[in-house]
Structures are given as structure tokens and as C-alpha cells.
């Protein structure tokens, strides 16, 4: 009976009594094949358009039997690296560590002749631990953190000059699995935030950077009553305030401090008017302002040849109860200024729940 060959590594299976005088050579060849399968490394140059079919020669060293394969070559199209069937539509069962070191933005698919495979993307020049199950080539995913559901570092994690990719609405959680930082994405984004640490005597920085020439930073609290808090002293080099401009004269004016830093009634007054301060149409000033806090508002009114003005009726959240108004100069205005812009400034200080002291002043601009 003649010798046969193993399905996976094509080792020569000798029949008892055969190969007299050559048994030692055949055994050494088999051992070398086993060594190749366990520890062998070989570079496989791929054809630019057709890739390569690995070899599995009976009883001989072959490139498809190596443990580690490095794929090289300059590609001009997507190619396959094929592990041939060993018979009856089955492929050798084997583990591979494969590095895609090809040049060119084309895919490389490692597959069996009759089955499916694993594809290196056009820019994926990495390494993968793959195995053949006799039908298909399967990615073990052991080379990625996704295969470890609770990875724990025993040393610092270096990104090695690479990026960390975070899916939109995902981010960093704390040790209690609570949200800490969440990231949101914008398609085709060109601007970003840069965090810079600092040496002794200098401040760390949060900066807007990116492709645009002028890039601002938007800090958005949640909800109409959310706010941005700056702890400690603050230095401001420039400040822009939102100005609400209307051409409709309103005799009973609601001043919404949550959305109106400056209120410009850009139309001549038609009569005296009153002012009510509130958070906005849905929130009271009492809910928007904590005890011990204050808010300042500016109201600009236009006068023709009349002298209308803000009467002494100033309310908060629709009531004058708990509201004490004191005026610059010691007395409330009794008239406006003809052919002018009258500017009223109000600083409301909350001294207790629904209790306010309002500092008011009228100034003529002409």
C-alpha cells in the first residue's frame, strides 16, 4: 500500500514496512513541515491584479503551511489570497497570523477556494489572526480589544500617533458605569476642540481649532434654566450680548431675562408703559434666579416730541409684592426725554424667595 498525505499539512503518512532506507528523510521532512506550521514565517508577493493562491504540496515545505505570512506587492486592483481546497470541497484547517504589507488603496481578501473569507480594507495595513475551519476563513478578532469585554490595562495606553475612534453618542463612563463625557459627531467636520496642558506659571487651554479661519466655542447648558458657571475670578477680553429688537410698541412689557440681555423698543413711544420681569414665557424669574444672585437688564426706548416713560409700576413675575424699587438719584422719573433715546437699566437682586431689590435708572441719549 502506498503512503498517503494528511488533509491539513500534507504530511506523508507512511505505511508500515514501506520506505525502507528513506524513512528518516521522510520523517525529517514531516518534522520541518510541522515546524513551518508552528513557527514558520514567509513573505508572499501578491500579483498586482490576481493576488496569490497559496501552495500545499504533498510531503514538502509550502508557503501555505507557514504560521505567519507577510503579504507584499503593489496592487492595482482588489485581490484575493486563496487557500486551495484539499479535496472533496474542504480546505486545510489551520491558524494564520497574516500581515497586510501591500502598497495601494485596494482590498485584500483571504479566503478558501469554495468558501468565504476575511477582507483587509483599502487602508487596513494591519495584522489579523485568522483561521480556516475547513470551509471558510474566519477572523478570530483576538487582535482587537473588541474580543475582550472588560479589558484592563496594566500599564499606560499609548495611541502610537494614532486616533481613538468613538462612535457618535458614545464616550467615557466612570467606574460606576455612569456617563461622564459623551461625544457627538458632525458629518464632514473640519473644526474641533484642542486641550493643551501647561508648564509652571501658565494656564492649560481649551481652544477652538480646525480648518476655518475664525472658529468660536459654543457652551450650551441643558434646558432653559441650565446655566454656565465660572468658579473663581474671570477675565474677559470682549463680550457680545444678545439684543432683542422690536418695532412694536408695548405698553405692558414683559422683559424675559433668559433671552433678552438688551431690549430695544425701536419705535416711538405712544404712551407711558410698565415693565414686568420674568425668566421667559415658561419660567418665572424666581425659578431662574437663586437667592443671592442678580441680573441686569437694559431697556432702550425711542421718543418723538413726547415725554412718555416707565412709570413706577415695576413687577416681577406679574406682582409687585416683595419687590422694592430704588432709583438712581433717589426718586423715580416722572417723564421721558423728548426726541431722544431713553435707556433704562435695572439690576434685580434676589434677597429671598420671590423677594427682590431692583436698582433702576433712566439715562437720556441724544
Short mmCIF file of C-alpha atoms in Angstrom, two decimals:
data_model
loop_
_atom_site.label_atom_id
_atom_site.label_comp_id
_atom_site.label_asym_id
_atom_site.label_seq_id
_atom_site.Cartn_x
_atom_site.Cartn_y
_atom_site.Cartn_z
CA UNK A 1 0.00 0.00 0.00
CA UNK A 2 1.40 3.39 -0.95
CA UNK A 3 1.86 6.26 1.51
CA UNK A 4 -0.95 8.85 1.89
CA UNK A 5 -0.90 12.53 2.92
CA UNK A 6 -2.61 14.35 5.80
CA UNK A 7 -5.51 16.63 4.91
CA UNK A 8 -4.26 19.84 6.51
CA UNK A 9 -0.45 19.97 6.37
CA UNK A 10 0.14 17.34 3.67
CA UNK A 11 2.43 15.30 5.91
CA UNK A 12 3.42 11.95 4.44
CA UNK A 13 1.61 9.15 6.27
CA UNK A 14 3.83 6.11 5.80
CA UNK A 15 2.60 2.54 5.68
CA UNK A 16 4.36 0.02 7.93
CA UNK A 17 7.15 -1.69 6.09
CA UNK A 18 7.37 0.97 3.37
CA UNK A 19 10.13 3.45 2.57
CA UNK A 20 12.99 1.26 3.70
CA UNK A 21 16.17 3.32 3.71
CA UNK A 22 14.27 6.63 3.25
CA UNK A 23 12.12 6.61 6.38
CA UNK A 24 14.47 9.00 8.17
CA UNK A 25 14.43 11.58 5.36
CA UNK A 26 10.63 11.49 5.13
CA UNK A 27 10.33 11.87 8.91
CA UNK A 28 12.68 14.86 8.90
CA UNK A 29 10.66 16.46 6.13
CA UNK A 30 7.46 15.92 8.13
CA UNK A 31 9.09 17.50 11.20
CA UNK A 32 10.18 20.50 9.13
CA UNK A 33 6.63 20.90 7.85
CA UNK A 34 5.37 20.81 11.45
CA UNK A 35 7.95 23.43 12.38
CA UNK A 36 6.78 25.56 9.47
CA UNK A 37 3.16 25.27 10.63
CA UNK A 38 4.07 26.16 14.22
CA UNK A 39 6.71 28.86 13.78
CA UNK A 40 7.31 29.43 10.09
CA UNK A 41 7.39 32.92 8.57
CA UNK A 42 7.30 33.72 4.86
CA UNK A 43 6.78 36.74 2.68
CA UNK A 44 4.28 36.20 -0.13
CA UNK A 45 4.44 38.68 -3.01
CA UNK A 46 0.98 39.24 -4.47
CA UNK A 47 0.32 39.79 -8.15
CA UNK A 48 -0.95 43.33 -8.76
CA UNK A 49 -4.28 42.17 -10.18
CA UNK A 50 -4.70 38.47 -9.32
CA UNK A 51 -3.26 38.16 -5.83
CA UNK A 52 -1.98 34.69 -4.99
CA UNK A 53 -3.03 31.08 -4.41
CA UNK A 54 -1.09 29.54 -1.54
CA UNK A 55 0.57 26.16 -2.14
CA UNK A 56 0.08 22.96 -0.16
CA UNK A 57 2.40 20.43 -1.79
CA UNK A 58 2.28 16.85 -0.58
CA UNK A 59 5.21 16.00 1.66
CA UNK A 60 7.09 19.27 1.06
CA UNK A 61 7.54 22.71 2.59
CA UNK A 62 4.97 25.11 1.07
CA UNK A 63 4.14 28.76 1.63
CA UNK A 64 0.55 27.99 2.68
CA UNK A 65 1.78 25.89 5.60
CA UNK A 66 3.54 28.77 7.41
CA UNK A 67 2.28 30.13 10.74
CA UNK A 68 2.94 33.76 9.77
CA UNK A 69 2.52 35.27 6.31
CA UNK A 70 3.51 38.79 5.28
CA UNK A 71 1.69 39.90 2.13
CA UNK A 72 3.61 42.33 -0.08
CA UNK A 73 3.34 43.83 -3.54
CA UNK A 74 1.96 46.96 -5.23
CA UNK A 75 -1.69 46.42 -6.03
CA UNK A 76 -3.66 47.95 -8.88
CA UNK A 77 -6.97 46.24 -8.07
CA UNK A 78 -8.72 44.33 -5.30
CA UNK A 79 -7.15 40.88 -4.96
CA UNK A 80 -7.63 37.53 -3.19
CA UNK A 81 -5.23 35.31 -1.31
CA UNK A 82 -6.70 31.84 -1.79
CA UNK A 83 -6.20 28.76 0.34
CA UNK A 84 -6.92 25.88 -2.04
CA UNK A 85 -9.31 23.04 -1.29
CA UNK A 86 -7.56 19.88 -0.17
CA UNK A 87 -10.22 17.59 -1.60
CA UNK A 88 -13.97 17.00 -1.52
CA UNK A 89 -14.59 20.76 -1.31
CA UNK A 90 -12.78 21.15 2.03
CA UNK A 91 -9.84 23.43 2.82
CA UNK A 92 -6.95 22.74 5.20
CA UNK A 93 -7.83 23.53 8.83
CA UNK A 94 -5.18 25.90 10.08
CA UNK A 95 -4.41 29.09 12.05
CA UNK A 96 -2.67 32.06 10.36
CA UNK A 97 -1.20 35.32 11.57
CA UNK A 98 -1.29 37.49 8.45
CA UNK A 99 0.16 40.98 7.92
CA UNK A 100 -1.09 43.06 5.02
CA UNK A 101 2.02 44.99 3.93
CA UNK A 102 0.85 45.65 0.38
CA UNK A 103 1.02 49.07 -1.26
CA UNK A 104 -2.05 50.67 -2.83
CA UNK A 105 -5.59 51.51 -1.71
CA UNK A 106 -7.10 48.16 -2.62
CA UNK A 107 -8.66 45.37 -0.61
CA UNK A 108 -7.02 42.02 0.11
CA UNK A 109 -9.37 39.12 0.87
CA UNK A 110 -8.01 35.93 2.44
CA UNK A 111 -10.43 33.13 1.51
CA UNK A 112 -10.78 29.46 0.65
CA UNK A 113 -11.41 28.29 -2.89
CA UNK A 114 -15.06 27.38 -2.24
CA UNK A 115 -15.86 29.44 0.87
CA UNK A 116 -15.88 32.94 2.22
CA UNK A 117 -13.04 34.93 3.74
CA UNK A 118 -11.82 37.96 5.64
CA UNK A 119 -11.09 41.27 3.91
CA UNK A 120 -8.41 43.83 4.72
CA UNK A 121 -9.90 47.21 3.84
CA UNK A 122 -8.32 49.63 1.36
CA UNK A 123 -6.42 51.41 4.15
CA UNK A 124 -6.07 48.47 6.54
CA UNK A 125 -2.38 47.59 6.52
CA UNK A 126 -2.54 45.83 9.85
CA UNK A 127 -2.30 42.30 11.20
CA UNK A 128 -5.06 39.74 11.76
CA UNK A 129 -5.23 36.37 13.45
CA UNK A 130 -7.31 34.17 11.13
CA UNK A 131 -8.21 30.51 10.96
CA UNK A 132 -9.64 28.11 8.41
CA UNK A 133 -12.46 25.91 9.70
CA UNK A 134 -12.24 23.68 6.62
CA UNK A 135 -14.88 25.69 4.78
CA UNK A 136 -14.30 29.42 5.33
CA UNK A 137 -11.62 31.78 6.63
CA UNK A 138 -12.72 33.29 9.96
CA UNK A 139 -11.40 36.36 11.79
CA UNK A 140 -10.65 35.43 15.42
CA UNK A 141 -10.80 39.15 16.43
CA UNK A 142 -8.21 38.34 19.10
CA UNK A 143 -6.05 41.16 17.78
CA UNK A 144 -8.64 43.76 18.79
CA UNK A 145 -9.97 44.97 22.13
CA UNK A 146 -13.50 44.12 21.00
CA UNK A 147 -12.79 40.49 21.81
CA UNK A 148 -12.24 41.42 25.48
CA UNK A 149 -15.47 42.64 27.03
CA UNK A 150 -13.74 44.11 30.10
CA UNK A 151 -10.18 45.00 29.05
CA UNK A 152 -7.98 46.12 31.94
CA UNK A 153 -4.71 47.94 31.39
CA UNK A 154 -1.63 47.03 33.40
CA UNK A 155 0.36 49.98 32.00
CA UNK A 156 -0.22 53.26 30.17
CA UNK A 157 -2.09 53.05 26.89
CA UNK A 158 -0.18 54.69 24.06
CA UNK A 159 -2.04 55.55 20.87
CA UNK A 160 1.26 55.37 18.94
CA UNK A 161 0.43 58.53 16.94
CA UNK A 162 -2.99 57.14 16.05
CA UNK A 163 -6.54 58.34 16.74
CA UNK A 164 -9.12 56.92 19.10
CA UNK A 165 -12.38 56.49 17.20
CA UNK A 166 -15.55 56.96 19.27
CA UNK A 167 -19.00 56.37 17.82
CA UNK A 168 -21.50 59.22 17.93
CA UNK A 169 -23.42 59.47 21.24
CA UNK A 170 -20.82 57.24 22.94
CA UNK A 171 -17.95 58.34 25.13
CA UNK A 172 -16.28 57.81 28.51
CA UNK A 173 -18.01 56.38 31.57
CA UNK A 174 -16.89 56.37 35.20
CA UNK A 175 -16.12 53.39 37.44
CA UNK A 176 -19.83 53.14 38.29
CA UNK A 177 -20.77 52.84 34.60
CA UNK A 178 -22.31 56.33 34.67
CA UNK A 179 -21.95 58.77 31.80
CA UNK A 180 -19.04 61.18 32.15
CA UNK A 181 -18.17 62.51 28.69
CA UNK A 182 -20.26 61.92 25.58
CA UNK A 183 -19.21 62.70 22.02
CA UNK A 184 -21.47 63.79 19.16
CA UNK A 185 -20.39 63.91 15.52
CA UNK A 186 -20.98 66.24 12.61
CA UNK A 187 -20.68 64.94 9.06
CA UNK A 188 -17.64 66.38 7.23
CA UNK A 189 -16.47 68.24 10.35
CA UNK A 190 -13.41 70.49 9.92
CA UNK A 191 -13.26 72.20 13.33
CA UNK A 192 -12.59 70.73 16.76
CA UNK A 193 -11.58 71.40 20.36
CA UNK A 194 -7.92 71.20 21.37
CA UNK A 195 -6.90 70.67 25.01
CA UNK A 196 -3.40 71.91 25.87
CA UNK A 197 -1.62 71.38 29.17
CA UNK A 198 0.80 73.96 30.57
CA UNK A 199 4.13 74.33 32.29
CA UNK A 200 4.62 76.04 35.67
CA UNK A 201 3.13 79.54 35.80
CA UNK A 202 0.89 79.05 32.76
CA UNK A 203 -2.76 78.12 32.27
CA UNK A 204 -3.97 75.00 30.47
CA UNK A 205 -6.13 75.91 27.48
CA UNK A 206 -9.32 74.79 25.77
CA UNK A 207 -9.09 76.12 22.23
CA UNK A 208 -11.20 76.05 19.07
CA UNK A 209 -9.05 74.81 16.19
CA UNK A 210 -9.67 73.50 12.70
CA UNK A 211 -9.86 74.31 9.03
CA UNK A 212 -11.84 77.56 9.27
CA UNK A 213 -10.11 80.90 9.84
CA UNK A 214 -12.43 82.08 12.60
CA UNK A 215 -13.77 79.40 14.94
CA UNK A 216 -15.81 80.11 18.06
CA UNK A 217 -16.64 77.91 21.02
CA UNK A 218 -20.26 77.27 21.99
CA UNK A 219 -21.06 76.22 25.56
CA UNK A 220 -24.69 75.15 25.77
CA UNK A 221 -26.35 74.31 29.10
CA UNK A 222 -29.34 71.98 29.07
CA UNK A 223 -32.85 73.39 29.36
CA UNK A 224 -34.00 76.98 29.65
CA UNK A 225 -32.84 77.19 33.28
CA UNK A 226 -29.47 75.49 32.80
CA UNK A 227 -26.56 77.87 33.11
CA UNK A 228 -22.80 78.07 32.64
CA UNK A 229 -20.97 78.64 35.93
CA UNK A 230 -17.47 80.14 36.11
CA UNK A 231 -15.99 79.40 39.53
CA UNK A 232 -13.46 81.94 40.71
CA UNK A 233 -12.47 85.24 39.16
CA UNK A 234 -12.91 85.62 35.39
CA UNK A 235 -11.11 87.81 32.87
CA UNK A 236 -12.99 88.81 29.72
CA UNK A 237 -11.33 90.45 26.71
CA UNK A 238 -14.58 91.07 24.84
CA UNK A 239 -18.27 90.43 25.33
CA UNK A 240 -21.22 90.44 22.94
CA UNK A 241 -24.76 90.50 24.31
CA UNK A 242 -27.94 89.47 22.58
CA UNK A 243 -30.15 92.45 21.69
CA UNK A 244 -33.88 91.85 21.20
CA UNK A 245 -35.19 94.45 18.74
CA UNK A 246 -38.86 95.08 18.12
CA UNK A 247 -40.75 97.72 16.14
CA UNK A 248 -43.96 97.09 18.06
CA UNK A 249 -44.75 99.46 20.92
CA UNK A 250 -45.87 97.56 24.01
CA UNK A 251 -47.45 99.33 26.96
CA UNK A 252 -47.21 96.35 29.35
CA UNK A 253 -43.78 95.00 28.55
CA UNK A 254 -42.62 91.54 29.68
CA UNK A 255 -38.85 91.50 29.95
CA UNK A 256 -37.55 87.92 29.51
CA UNK A 257 -34.15 87.93 31.18
CA UNK A 258 -33.29 84.40 29.94
CA UNK A 259 -33.33 85.51 26.30
CA UNK A 260 -33.15 89.32 26.31
CA UNK A 261 -29.93 90.91 27.60
CA UNK A 262 -30.82 94.16 25.82
CA UNK A 263 -34.39 95.09 24.81
CA UNK A 264 -34.61 97.78 22.08
CA UNK A 265 -38.12 99.08 21.52
CA UNK A 266 -37.20 100.61 18.15
CA UNK A 267 -40.39 102.58 17.66
CA UNK A 268 -41.56 105.89 19.13
CA UNK A 269 -43.41 105.50 22.40
CA UNK A 270 -47.16 106.01 22.25
CA UNK A 271 -47.88 106.22 25.97
CA UNK A 272 -46.40 105.53 29.35
CA UNK A 273 -45.56 101.89 29.95
CA UNK A 274 -44.94 99.32 32.68
CA UNK A 275 -42.28 96.61 32.93
CA UNK A 276 -42.62 93.08 34.30
CA UNK A 277 -39.51 90.95 34.78
CA UNK A 278 -39.70 87.16 34.35
CA UNK A 279 -37.49 84.30 33.23
CA UNK A 280 -39.37 83.83 29.98
CA UNK A 281 -42.84 82.81 28.84
CA UNK A 282 -42.46 79.41 30.55
CA UNK A 283 -40.27 80.21 33.56
CA UNK A 284 -40.52 82.67 36.41
CA UNK A 285 -37.65 84.88 37.46
CA UNK A 286 -37.95 83.26 40.89
CA UNK A 287 -37.08 79.86 39.36
CA UNK A 288 -34.34 81.28 37.13
CA UNK A 289 -32.58 83.28 39.83
CA UNK A 290 -31.18 81.86 43.06
CA UNK A 291 -31.18 83.80 46.32
CA UNK A 292 -28.04 85.91 46.43
CA UNK A 293 -27.90 86.29 42.64
CA UNK A 294 -28.69 89.30 40.48
CA UNK A 295 -29.47 90.03 36.87
CA UNK A 296 -29.05 93.30 34.96
CA UNK A 297 -31.22 94.30 32.01
CA UNK A 298 -31.18 97.28 29.67
CA UNK A 299 -34.27 98.74 28.00
CA UNK A 300 -33.90 101.26 25.16
CA UNK A 301 -36.97 103.32 24.19
CA UNK A 302 -37.40 105.92 21.45
CA UNK A 303 -39.13 109.26 21.98
CA UNK A 304 -40.56 111.64 19.42
CA UNK A 305 -41.79 115.03 20.64
CA UNK A 306 -43.40 113.33 23.62
CA UNK A 307 -42.15 112.57 27.10
CA UNK A 308 -43.55 109.13 27.86
CA UNK A 309 -41.72 107.00 30.41
CA UNK A 310 -41.64 103.85 32.51
CA UNK A 311 -43.99 104.56 35.38
CA UNK A 312 -43.17 103.48 38.90
CA UNK A 313 -45.03 100.21 38.26
CA UNK A 314 -42.26 97.58 38.04
CA UNK A 315 -43.25 94.00 38.79
CA UNK A 316 -41.57 90.59 38.95
CA UNK A 317 -43.46 87.51 37.79
CA UNK A 318 -46.61 89.59 37.48
CA UNK A 319 -46.69 91.01 41.02
CA UNK A 320 -45.23 93.95 42.94
CA UNK A 321 -45.40 92.03 46.21
CA UNK A 322 -41.91 91.51 47.56
CA UNK A 323 -40.44 93.97 45.06
CA UNK A 324 -38.61 97.05 46.30
CA UNK A 325 -37.55 99.52 43.59
CA UNK A 326 -34.90 102.14 44.33
CA UNK A 327 -33.89 104.75 41.76
CA UNK A 328 -30.63 106.41 40.87
CA UNK A 329 -30.70 109.92 42.29
CA UNK A 330 -33.29 108.96 44.91
CA UNK A 331 -36.54 109.43 43.01
CA UNK A 332 -38.46 107.76 40.21
CA UNK A 333 -38.62 109.53 36.83
CA UNK A 334 -41.79 111.50 36.16
CA UNK A 335 -41.29 111.98 32.42
CA UNK A 336 -39.22 110.90 29.48
CA UNK A 337 -36.95 112.99 27.25
CA UNK A 338 -38.35 114.32 24.01
CA UNK A 339 -36.62 113.49 20.71
CA UNK A 340 -34.21 111.11 22.46
CA UNK A 341 -33.42 107.53 23.23
CA UNK A 342 -34.17 106.87 26.88
CA UNK A 343 -32.17 103.98 28.31
CA UNK A 344 -33.44 102.26 31.45
CA UNK A 345 -31.16 99.91 33.36
CA UNK A 346 -32.46 97.56 36.02
CA UNK A 347 -30.50 95.34 38.37
CA UNK A 348 -32.73 92.86 40.17
CA UNK A 349 -31.16 91.32 43.31
CA UNK A 350 -32.94 88.32 44.78
CA UNK A 351 -32.68 88.58 48.57
CA UNK A 352 -35.10 85.73 49.42
CA UNK A 353 -37.72 83.59 47.70
CA UNK A 354 -39.85 85.91 45.49
CA UNK A 355 -38.22 88.91 47.17
CA UNK A 356 -36.20 91.44 45.18
CA UNK A 357 -34.49 94.78 45.41
CA UNK A 358 -34.37 96.44 41.98
CA UNK A 359 -31.89 99.25 41.25
CA UNK A 360 -33.34 101.38 38.43
CA UNK A 361 -32.02 104.29 36.41
CA UNK A 362 -33.11 106.39 33.42
CA UNK A 363 -30.49 108.00 31.14
CA UNK A 364 -31.04 110.23 28.13
CA UNK A 365 -29.10 109.57 24.90
CA UNK A 366 -29.49 112.14 22.18
#
